[in-house]
PDB file of C-alpha atoms and ligand atoms in Angstrom:
ATOM      1  CA  UNK U   1     128.430 156.154 147.161  1.00 90.00           C
ATOM      2  CA  UNK U   2     132.050 156.374 145.620  1.00 97.00           C
ATOM      3  CA  UNK U   3     134.160 153.663 145.094  1.00 97.00           C
ATOM      4  CA  UNK U   4     136.976 152.849 146.706  1.00 98.00           C
ATOM      5  CA  UNK U   5     139.794 152.540 144.231  1.00 98.00           C
ATOM      6  CA  UNK U   6     143.599 151.436 144.140  1.00 98.00           C
ATOM      7  CA  UNK U   7     145.451 152.282 141.630  1.00 98.00           C
ATOM      8  CA  UNK U   8     148.757 150.799 141.128  1.00 98.00           C
ATOM      9  CA  UNK U   9     151.526 153.083 138.794  1.00 98.00           C
ATOM     10  CA  UNK U  10     154.440 151.268 138.483  1.00 98.00           C
ATOM     11  CA  UNK U  11     155.995 153.899 136.724  1.00 98.00           C
ATOM     12  CA  UNK U  12     159.278 153.069 134.359  1.00 98.00           C
ATOM     13  CA  UNK U  13     159.148 149.635 136.395  1.00 98.00           C
ATOM     14  CA  UNK U  14     158.938 145.981 134.724  1.00 98.00           C
ATOM     15  CA  UNK U  15     159.495 144.391 131.622  1.00 98.00           C
ATOM     16  CA  UNK U  16     157.217 142.387 129.160  1.00 98.00           C
ATOM     17  CA  UNK U  17     158.443 138.956 130.773  1.00 98.00           C
ATOM     18  CA  UNK U  18     157.873 139.971 134.294  1.00 98.00           C
ATOM     19  CA  UNK U  19     155.375 142.228 134.445  1.00 98.00           C
ATOM     20  CA  UNK U  20     152.997 139.458 133.998  1.00 98.00           C
ATOM     21  CA  UNK U  21     153.578 137.250 136.422  1.00 98.00           C
ATOM     22  CA  UNK U  22     153.913 140.306 138.798  1.00 98.00           C
ATOM     23  CA  UNK U  23     150.447 141.566 138.183  1.00 98.00           C
ATOM     24  CA  UNK U  24     148.806 138.072 138.390  1.00 98.00           C
ATOM     25  CA  UNK U  25     150.536 137.497 141.911  1.00 98.00           C
ATOM     26  CA  UNK U  26     148.889 140.680 142.890  1.00 98.00           C
ATOM     27  CA  UNK U  27     145.801 140.080 141.685  1.00 98.00           C
ATOM     28  CA  UNK U  28     145.566 137.169 143.928  1.00 98.00           C
ATOM     29  CA  UNK U  29     146.617 138.567 146.677  1.00 98.00           C
ATOM     30  CA  UNK U  30     144.006 141.653 146.687  1.00 98.00           C
ATOM     31  CA  UNK U  31     140.793 139.478 145.850  1.00 96.00           C
ATOM     32  CA  UNK U  32     138.204 141.984 146.997  1.00 95.00           C
ATOM     33  CA  UNK U  33     135.015 142.450 144.998  1.00 92.00           C
ATOM     34  CA  UNK U  34     134.392 146.128 146.554  1.00 95.00           C
ATOM     35  CA  UNK U  35     137.632 147.852 145.904  1.00 98.00           C
ATOM     36  CA  UNK U  36     138.509 148.942 141.985  1.00 98.00           C
ATOM     37  CA  UNK U  37     141.860 147.636 141.495  1.00 98.00           C
ATOM     38  CA  UNK U  38     143.525 148.940 138.769  1.00 98.00           C
ATOM     39  CA  UNK U  39     147.749 148.600 137.605  1.00 99.00           C
ATOM     40  CA  UNK U  40     149.026 150.906 135.192  1.00 99.00           C
ATOM     41  CA  UNK U  41     152.585 149.313 134.048  1.00 98.00           C
ATOM     42  CA  UNK U  42     154.718 150.499 131.356  1.00 98.00           C
ATOM     43  CA  UNK U  43     153.238 150.706 127.789  1.00 98.00           C
ATOM     44  CA  UNK U  44     155.080 147.866 126.649  1.00 98.00           C
ATOM     45  CA  UNK U  45     153.714 145.810 129.633  1.00 98.00           C
ATOM     46  CA  UNK U  46     149.924 146.595 128.626  1.00 98.00           C
ATOM     47  CA  UNK U  47     149.147 143.042 126.317  1.00 98.00           C
ATOM     48  CA  UNK U  48     150.808 140.964 129.010  1.00 98.00           C
ATOM     49  CA  UNK U  49     149.623 142.632 132.003  1.00 98.00           C
ATOM     50  CA  UNK U  50     146.004 142.572 130.554  1.00 98.00           C
ATOM     51  CA  UNK U  51     146.520 138.750 129.661  1.00 98.00           C
ATOM     52  CA  UNK U  52     147.715 137.956 133.230  1.00 98.00           C
ATOM     53  CA  UNK U  53     144.738 139.903 134.384  1.00 98.00           C
ATOM     54  CA  UNK U  54     141.971 138.432 132.296  1.00 98.00           C
ATOM     55  CA  UNK U  55     138.969 136.897 134.587  1.00 97.00           C
ATOM     56  CA  UNK U  56     140.625 138.770 137.634  1.00 98.00           C
ATOM     57  CA  UNK U  57     138.569 141.731 137.759  1.00 97.00           C
ATOM     58  CA  UNK U  58     141.888 143.939 138.045  1.00 98.00           C
ATOM     59  CA  UNK U  59     141.575 146.616 135.557  1.00 98.00           C
ATOM     60  CA  UNK U  60     145.107 148.089 133.239  1.00 98.00           C
ATOM     61  CA  UNK U  61     145.627 151.501 133.237  1.00 98.00           C
ATOM     62  CA  UNK U  62     148.163 153.441 130.857  1.00 98.00           C
ATOM     63  CA  UNK U  63     150.508 155.880 132.429  1.00 98.00           C
ATOM     64  CA  UNK U  64     150.108 158.624 129.715  1.00 98.00           C
ATOM     65  CA  UNK U  65     149.154 159.537 126.600  1.00 98.00           C
ATOM     66  CA  UNK U  66     149.353 161.793 124.175  1.00 98.00           C
ATOM     67  CA  UNK U  67     147.240 165.151 123.497  1.00 98.00           C
ATOM     68  CA  UNK U  68     146.863 164.565 119.663  1.00 97.00           C
ATOM     69  CA  UNK U  69     145.092 161.808 118.412  1.00 96.00           C
ATOM     70  CA  UNK U  70     147.573 160.525 115.835  1.00 96.00           C
ATOM     71  CA  UNK U  71     149.931 162.181 113.635  1.00 97.00           C
ATOM     72  CA  UNK U  72     153.857 163.171 113.277  1.00 98.00           C
ATOM     73  CA  UNK U  73     154.899 162.574 117.151  1.00 98.00           C
ATOM     74  CA  UNK U  74     157.626 160.059 116.851  1.00 98.00           C
ATOM     75  CA  UNK U  75     158.011 158.174 119.772  1.00 97.00           C
ATOM     76  CA  UNK U  76     154.402 159.058 121.194  1.00 98.00           C
ATOM     77  CA  UNK U  77     151.438 156.902 122.015  1.00 98.00           C
ATOM     78  CA  UNK U  78     147.488 157.722 121.194  1.00 97.00           C
ATOM     79  CA  UNK U  79     144.612 157.274 122.902  1.00 97.00           C
ATOM     80  CA  UNK U  80     143.187 155.229 119.850  1.00 95.00           C
ATOM     81  CA  UNK U  81     146.554 152.832 120.186  1.00 97.00           C
ATOM     82  CA  UNK U  82     145.406 151.819 123.415  1.00 97.00           C
ATOM     83  CA  UNK U  83     142.073 150.166 122.739  1.00 94.00           C
ATOM     84  CA  UNK U  84     141.570 146.627 123.849  1.00 96.00           C
ATOM     85  CA  UNK U  85     144.541 146.813 126.092  1.00 98.00           C
ATOM     86  CA  UNK U  86     144.151 149.892 128.847  1.00 98.00           C
ATOM     87  CA  UNK U  87     140.759 151.124 130.165  1.00 98.00           C
ATOM     88  CA  UNK U  88     142.288 153.632 132.537  1.00 98.00           C
ATOM     89  CA  UNK U  89     144.969 156.085 131.748  1.00 98.00           C
ATOM     90  CA  UNK U  90     147.108 158.502 134.333  1.00 98.00           C
ATOM     91  CA  UNK U  91     147.063 162.447 133.276  1.00 98.00           C
ATOM     92  CA  UNK U  92     149.248 164.644 134.588  1.00 98.00           C
ATOM     93  CA  UNK U  93     151.425 163.157 137.197  1.00 98.00           C
ATOM     94  CA  UNK U  94     154.024 165.401 138.495  1.00 97.00           C
ATOM     95  CA  UNK U  95     157.107 163.474 137.504  1.00 97.00           C
ATOM     96  CA  UNK U  96     155.834 164.676 133.879  1.00 98.00           C
ATOM     97  CA  UNK U  97     154.985 167.644 134.739  1.00 97.00           C
ATOM     98  CA  UNK U  98     158.554 167.984 136.078  1.00 96.00           C
ATOM     99  CA  UNK U  99     160.089 166.236 133.486  1.00 97.00           C
ATOM    100  CA  UNK U 100     158.153 166.708 130.134  1.00 96.00           C
ATOM    101  CA  UNK U 101     156.795 170.516 131.303  1.00 97.00           C
ATOM    102  CA  UNK U 102     153.633 169.292 131.145  1.00 98.00           C
ATOM    103  CA  UNK U 103     151.065 172.115 131.798  1.00 98.00           C
ATOM    104  CA  UNK U 104     147.451 172.633 133.246  1.00 98.00           C
ATOM    105  CA  UNK U 105     146.540 173.342 129.774  1.00 98.00           C
ATOM    106  CA  UNK U 106     147.977 169.953 128.556  1.00 98.00           C
ATOM    107  CA  UNK U 107     146.446 168.096 131.199  1.00 98.00           C
ATOM    108  CA  UNK U 108     143.267 168.960 130.420  1.00 98.00           C
ATOM    109  CA  UNK U 109     143.574 168.623 126.603  1.00 98.00           C
ATOM    110  CA  UNK U 110     144.908 165.242 127.499  1.00 98.00           C
ATOM    111  CA  UNK U 111     141.573 164.381 129.763  1.00 98.00           C
ATOM    112  CA  UNK U 112     139.487 165.312 126.953  1.00 98.00           C
ATOM    113  CA  UNK U 113     141.332 163.178 124.709  1.00 98.00           C
ATOM    114  CA  UNK U 114     141.118 160.364 126.861  1.00 98.00           C
ATOM    115  CA  UNK U 115     137.156 160.983 127.925  1.00 97.00           C
ATOM    116  CA  UNK U 116     136.300 160.698 123.922  1.00 96.00           C
ATOM    117  CA  UNK U 117     138.492 157.615 123.607  1.00 96.00           C
ATOM    118  CA  UNK U 118     136.695 155.491 126.540  1.00 97.00           C
ATOM    119  CA  UNK U 119     139.566 156.242 128.337  1.00 98.00           C
ATOM    120  CA  UNK U 120     138.951 156.671 132.161  1.00 98.00           C
ATOM    121  CA  UNK U 121     141.601 159.529 133.217  1.00 98.00           C
ATOM    122  CA  UNK U 122     143.021 159.670 136.994  1.00 98.00           C
ATOM    123  CA  UNK U 123     144.122 162.678 136.686  1.00 98.00           C
ATOM    124  CA  UNK U 124     146.576 164.036 139.211  1.00 98.00           C
ATOM    125  CA  UNK U 125     146.810 167.124 141.007  1.00 98.00           C
ATOM    126  CA  UNK U 126     148.987 168.552 143.975  1.00 98.00           C
ATOM    127  CA  UNK U 127     151.252 171.145 145.450  1.00 97.00           C
ATOM    128  CA  UNK U 128     155.404 171.297 145.541  1.00 95.00           C
ATOM    129  CA  UNK U 129     156.861 171.988 149.099  1.00 94.00           C
ATOM    130  CA  UNK U 130     157.720 175.679 148.672  1.00 95.00           C
ATOM    131  CA  UNK U 131     153.839 175.975 147.884  1.00 96.00           C
ATOM    132  CA  UNK U 132     152.971 174.365 150.823  1.00 95.00           C
ATOM    133  CA  UNK U 133     154.901 175.924 153.264  1.00 93.00           C
ATOM    134  CA  UNK U 134     153.713 179.738 151.747  1.00 96.00           C
ATOM    135  CA  UNK U 135     150.262 178.476 152.817  1.00 96.00           C
ATOM    136  CA  UNK U 136     149.408 178.187 148.819  1.00 97.00           C
ATOM    137  CA  UNK U 137     148.465 174.351 148.562  1.00 97.00           C
ATOM    138  CA  UNK U 138     144.752 174.698 148.081  1.00 98.00           C
ATOM    139  CA  UNK U 139     145.243 177.880 145.722  1.00 98.00           C
ATOM    140  CA  UNK U 140     147.623 176.050 143.494  1.00 98.00           C
ATOM    141  CA  UNK U 141     145.138 173.001 143.302  1.00 98.00           C
ATOM    142  CA  UNK U 142     142.109 175.243 142.801  1.00 98.00           C
ATOM    143  CA  UNK U 143     144.177 176.327 139.876  1.00 98.00           C
ATOM    144  CA  UNK U 144     145.179 173.333 138.668  1.00 98.00           C
ATOM    145  CA  UNK U 145     141.067 172.380 138.418  1.00 98.00           C
ATOM    146  CA  UNK U 146     140.363 175.773 136.674  1.00 98.00           C
ATOM    147  CA  UNK U 147     143.140 175.341 134.294  1.00 98.00           C
ATOM    148  CA  UNK U 148     142.222 171.525 133.195  1.00 98.00           C
ATOM    149  CA  UNK U 149     138.877 172.351 133.350  1.00 98.00           C
ATOM    150  CA  UNK U 150     138.331 175.144 130.888  1.00 98.00           C
ATOM    151  CA  UNK U 151     141.317 173.246 128.651  1.00 98.00           C
ATOM    152  CA  UNK U 152     139.853 170.430 128.293  1.00 98.00           C
ATOM    153  CA  UNK U 153     136.122 171.819 127.601  1.00 97.00           C
ATOM    154  CA  UNK U 154     134.831 170.033 131.056  1.00 97.00           C
ATOM    155  CA  UNK U 155     133.397 172.622 133.271  1.00 96.00           C
ATOM    156  CA  UNK U 156     130.003 171.662 132.241  1.00 94.00           C
ATOM    157  CA  UNK U 157     130.512 168.040 134.505  1.00 94.00           C
ATOM    158  CA  UNK U 158     129.511 166.034 131.617  1.00 94.00           C
ATOM    159  CA  UNK U 159     131.798 163.621 131.988  1.00 96.00           C
ATOM    160  CA  UNK U 160     132.096 163.714 135.608  1.00 95.00           C
ATOM    161  CA  UNK U 161     131.257 160.013 136.423  1.00 96.00           C
ATOM    162  CA  UNK U 162     134.262 158.950 134.267  1.00 98.00           C
ATOM    163  CA  UNK U 163     136.610 161.138 136.297  1.00 98.00           C
ATOM    164  CA  UNK U 164     139.016 159.890 138.885  1.00 98.00           C
ATOM    165  CA  UNK U 165     141.031 162.687 140.664  1.00 98.00           C
ATOM    166  CA  UNK U 166     144.598 161.533 142.523  1.00 98.00           C
ATOM    167  CA  UNK U 167     145.745 164.404 145.009  1.00 98.00           C
ATOM    168  CA  UNK U 168     149.558 163.854 145.118  1.00 97.00           C
ATOM    169  CA  UNK U 169     151.357 166.421 147.172  1.00 96.00           C
ATOM    170  CA  UNK U 170     154.658 166.400 144.923  1.00 94.00           C
ATOM    171  CA  UNK U 171     156.727 166.425 148.290  1.00 92.00           C
ATOM    172  CA  UNK U 172     155.202 163.292 149.531  1.00 93.00           C
ATOM    173  CA  UNK U 173     155.824 161.216 145.987  1.00 91.00           C
ATOM    174  CA  UNK U 174     158.691 158.497 146.715  1.00 88.00           C
ATOM    175  CA  UNK U 175     159.976 160.476 148.954  1.00 90.00           C
ATOM    176  CA  UNK U 176     158.490 157.885 152.134  1.00 87.00           C
ATOM    177  CA  UNK U 177     157.196 161.189 153.382  1.00 86.00           C
ATOM    178  CA  UNK U 178     153.626 161.487 153.991  1.00 84.00           C
ATOM    179  CA  UNK U 179     150.688 163.899 153.488  1.00 89.00           C
ATOM    180  CA  UNK U 180     148.674 163.754 156.942  1.00 95.00           C
ATOM    181  CA  UNK U 181     145.510 162.266 156.608  1.00 97.00           C
ATOM    182  CA  UNK U 182     143.550 165.639 157.557  1.00 96.00           C
ATOM    183  CA  UNK U 183     145.458 167.695 155.187  1.00 96.00           C
ATOM    184  CA  UNK U 184     144.601 165.120 152.230  1.00 97.00           C
ATOM    185  CA  UNK U 185     141.218 165.276 153.401  1.00 98.00           C
ATOM    186  CA  UNK U 186     140.694 169.183 153.565  1.00 98.00           C
ATOM    187  CA  UNK U 187     142.703 169.247 149.723  1.00 98.00           C
ATOM    188  CA  UNK U 188     139.762 166.735 148.521  1.00 98.00           C
ATOM    189  CA  UNK U 189     137.555 169.429 149.769  1.00 98.00           C
ATOM    190  CA  UNK U 190     139.470 172.470 148.190  1.00 98.00           C
ATOM    191  CA  UNK U 191     139.219 170.114 144.893  1.00 98.00           C
ATOM    192  CA  UNK U 192     135.386 169.530 145.099  1.00 98.00           C
ATOM    193  CA  UNK U 193     134.919 172.999 145.851  1.00 98.00           C
ATOM    194  CA  UNK U 194     137.049 174.213 142.613  1.00 98.00           C
ATOM    195  CA  UNK U 195     134.957 171.925 140.921  1.00 98.00           C
ATOM    196  CA  UNK U 196     131.979 173.402 141.699  1.00 98.00           C
ATOM    197  CA  UNK U 197     133.299 176.793 141.059  1.00 97.00           C
ATOM    198  CA  UNK U 198     134.125 176.011 137.685  1.00 97.00           C
ATOM    199  CA  UNK U 199     130.924 174.638 136.717  1.00 97.00           C
ATOM    200  CA  UNK U 200     130.477 170.981 138.231  1.00 98.00           C
ATOM    201  CA  UNK U 201     126.986 170.935 139.650  1.00 98.00           C
ATOM    202  CA  UNK U 202     127.163 170.116 143.431  1.00 98.00           C
ATOM    203  CA  UNK U 203     126.367 166.318 143.039  1.00 97.00           C
ATOM    204  CA  UNK U 204     128.811 166.186 140.418  1.00 97.00           C
ATOM    205  CA  UNK U 205     131.738 167.208 142.881  1.00 98.00           C
ATOM    206  CA  UNK U 206     130.178 165.106 145.370  1.00 97.00           C
ATOM    207  CA  UNK U 207     130.725 161.735 143.351  1.00 96.00           C
ATOM    208  CA  UNK U 208     134.236 162.315 141.690  1.00 98.00           C
ATOM    209  CA  UNK U 209     136.545 159.709 143.441  1.00 98.00           C
ATOM    210  CA  UNK U 210     139.732 161.615 145.402  1.00 98.00           C
ATOM    211  CA  UNK U 211     142.080 159.385 145.981  1.00 98.00           C
ATOM    212  CA  UNK U 212     145.431 160.356 147.879  1.00 97.00           C
ATOM    213  CA  UNK U 213     148.510 159.577 146.004  1.00 97.00           C
ATOM    214  CA  UNK U 214     152.724 159.779 147.843  1.00 96.00           C
ATOM    215  CA  UNK U 215     154.389 157.441 149.847  1.00 95.00           C
ATOM    216  CA  UNK U 216     151.682 155.295 150.557  1.00 97.00           C
ATOM    217  CA  UNK U 217     152.251 152.088 152.178  1.00 97.00           C
ATOM    218  CA  UNK U 218     150.120 149.163 153.801  1.00 98.00           C
ATOM    219  CA  UNK U 219     150.997 150.983 156.819  1.00 97.00           C
ATOM    220  CA  UNK U 220     149.966 154.432 156.252  1.00 97.00           C
ATOM    221  CA  UNK U 221     146.843 153.568 153.639  1.00 98.00           C
ATOM    222  CA  UNK U 222     144.441 153.517 156.893  1.00 97.00           C
ATOM    223  CA  UNK U 223     145.004 157.095 157.837  1.00 97.00           C
ATOM    224  CA  UNK U 224     143.702 158.077 154.504  1.00 97.00           C
ATOM    225  CA  UNK U 225     141.164 155.652 153.996  1.00 98.00           C
ATOM    226  CA  UNK U 226     139.489 156.850 157.567  1.00 97.00           C
ATOM    227  CA  UNK U 227     139.066 160.313 155.685  1.00 98.00           C
ATOM    228  CA  UNK U 228     135.287 160.197 154.517  1.00 97.00           C
ATOM    229  CA  UNK U 229     136.498 162.294 151.791  1.00 98.00           C
ATOM    230  CA  UNK U 230     139.267 160.187 150.524  1.00 98.00           C
ATOM    231  CA  UNK U 231     138.488 157.224 148.052  1.00 98.00           C
ATOM    232  CA  UNK U 232     141.339 155.377 147.801  1.00 98.00           C
ATOM    233  CA  UNK U 233     145.035 155.613 146.643  1.00 98.00           C
ATOM    234  CA  UNK U 234     147.278 156.159 143.558  1.00 98.00           C
ATOM    235  CA  UNK U 235     150.522 153.674 144.948  1.00 98.00           C
ATOM    236  CA  UNK U 236     153.642 154.148 143.346  1.00 98.00           C
ATOM    237  CA  UNK U 237     156.625 152.375 144.745  1.00 97.00           C
ATOM    238  CA  UNK U 238     154.930 150.186 147.211  1.00 98.00           C
ATOM    239  CA  UNK U 239     152.682 148.896 144.477  1.00 98.00           C
ATOM    240  CA  UNK U 240     155.569 146.664 142.942  1.00 98.00           C
ATOM    241  CA  UNK U 241     155.138 144.632 146.041  1.00 98.00           C
ATOM    242  CA  UNK U 242     152.332 141.695 146.275  1.00 98.00           C
ATOM    243  CA  UNK U 243     152.830 141.740 149.966  1.00 98.00           C
ATOM    244  CA  UNK U 244     152.201 145.546 150.149  1.00 98.00           C
ATOM    245  CA  UNK U 245     149.233 145.693 147.618  1.00 98.00           C
ATOM    246  CA  UNK U 246     147.626 142.811 149.930  1.00 98.00           C
ATOM    247  CA  UNK U 247     147.708 144.979 153.015  1.00 98.00           C
ATOM    248  CA  UNK U 248     146.945 148.245 151.086  1.00 98.00           C
ATOM    249  CA  UNK U 249     143.525 146.533 149.664  1.00 98.00           C
ATOM    250  CA  UNK U 250     142.473 144.793 152.406  1.00 98.00           C
ATOM    251  CA  UNK U 251     142.287 148.064 154.598  1.00 98.00           C
ATOM    252  CA  UNK U 252     140.291 149.061 151.278  1.00 98.00           C
ATOM    253  CA  UNK U 253     138.031 146.398 151.403  1.00 98.00           C
ATOM    254  CA  UNK U 254     137.431 147.280 155.340  1.00 98.00           C
ATOM    255  CA  UNK U 255     136.749 150.799 154.315  1.00 97.00           C
ATOM    256  CA  UNK U 256     134.238 149.561 151.477  1.00 97.00           C
ATOM    257  CA  UNK U 257     131.991 147.318 153.531  1.00 97.00           C
ATOM    258  CA  UNK U 258     132.044 150.276 156.698  1.00 97.00           C
ATOM    259  CA  UNK U 259     130.964 152.956 154.022  1.00 96.00           C
ATOM    260  CA  UNK U 260     128.693 150.463 152.614  1.00 95.00           C
ATOM    261  CA  UNK U 261     127.121 149.863 155.775  1.00 95.00           C
ATOM    262  CA  UNK U 262     126.697 153.799 157.178  1.00 95.00           C
ATOM    263  CA  UNK U 263     124.996 154.190 153.622  1.00 92.00           C
ATOM    264  CA  UNK U 264     122.720 151.558 154.643  1.00 85.00           C
TER     265      UNK U 264
HETATM  266  P1  PGA H 301     155.198 156.601 145.383  1.00 83.20           P
HETATM  267  O1  PGA H 301     154.529 157.115 144.295  1.00 83.20           O
HETATM  268  O2  PGA H 301     153.806 155.942 145.991  1.00 83.20           O
HETATM  269  O3  PGA H 301     156.181 155.847 145.319  1.00 83.20           O
HETATM  270  O4  PGA H 301     155.444 157.769 146.154  1.00 83.20           O
HETATM  271  C1  PGA H 301     153.027 157.789 143.729  1.00 83.20           C
HETATM  272  C2  PGA H 301     152.737 158.031 142.625  1.00 83.20           C
HETATM  273  O5  PGA H 301     153.715 158.948 142.050  1.00 83.20           O
HETATM  274  O6  PGA H 301     151.837 157.773 142.039  1.00 83.20           O
END
């Protein structure tokens, strides 16, 4: 049975002084042992958030990591620096693909860097609006999977149990426009098929959690979790609001209980 995961992507919001109290408020509002909860604040807030979340069961993630281990890369953060601060790391978010020109090749190498450093990557894939309208959404995402697995040397599936994938249609991020649950489920199926086509076993592809991301709120989360292929959400804007997170995680806890009951 795959875990249900709700991950908060705070993006470039919060400060070292307000991030800890916000994280604590979210942890208190989302107490649900069956849901894996992760908060990904900006780098400078990792330490206060880690401290605020100690003992709550909520994990901490970074939003990015540099592809190289260390060296002359001014302003960058390497995976080893995150030891003791973060256990998870978002990789390949569409805002970084857009603004920092991250390619699937780079994303794949970053996935490998995370994994060998003990960070669990939340690997983001997803199509642009014009690609969806042209009927190419599945083809685009399958290619993203193929390129990153190849570049990261991850085609043997050896790291499959440490990876989480977030399907985030780019046109749904921060726009208030969500995909339909059925579309997200179809895309999750395409992603799992692509993992298998590129070397993962069927069992490995079936056990990797796939989250939906893009304008998720407490009102829309149910549509996605109603799909057996979807295992949670990567939440942006709504993740800064404890009340919204409370609603999202409560719905996730209901799903987790139902799936556990169904699995016997
Ligand atoms: P959003 O962001 O929920 O604000 O659309 C999601 C994401 O970027 O991961």
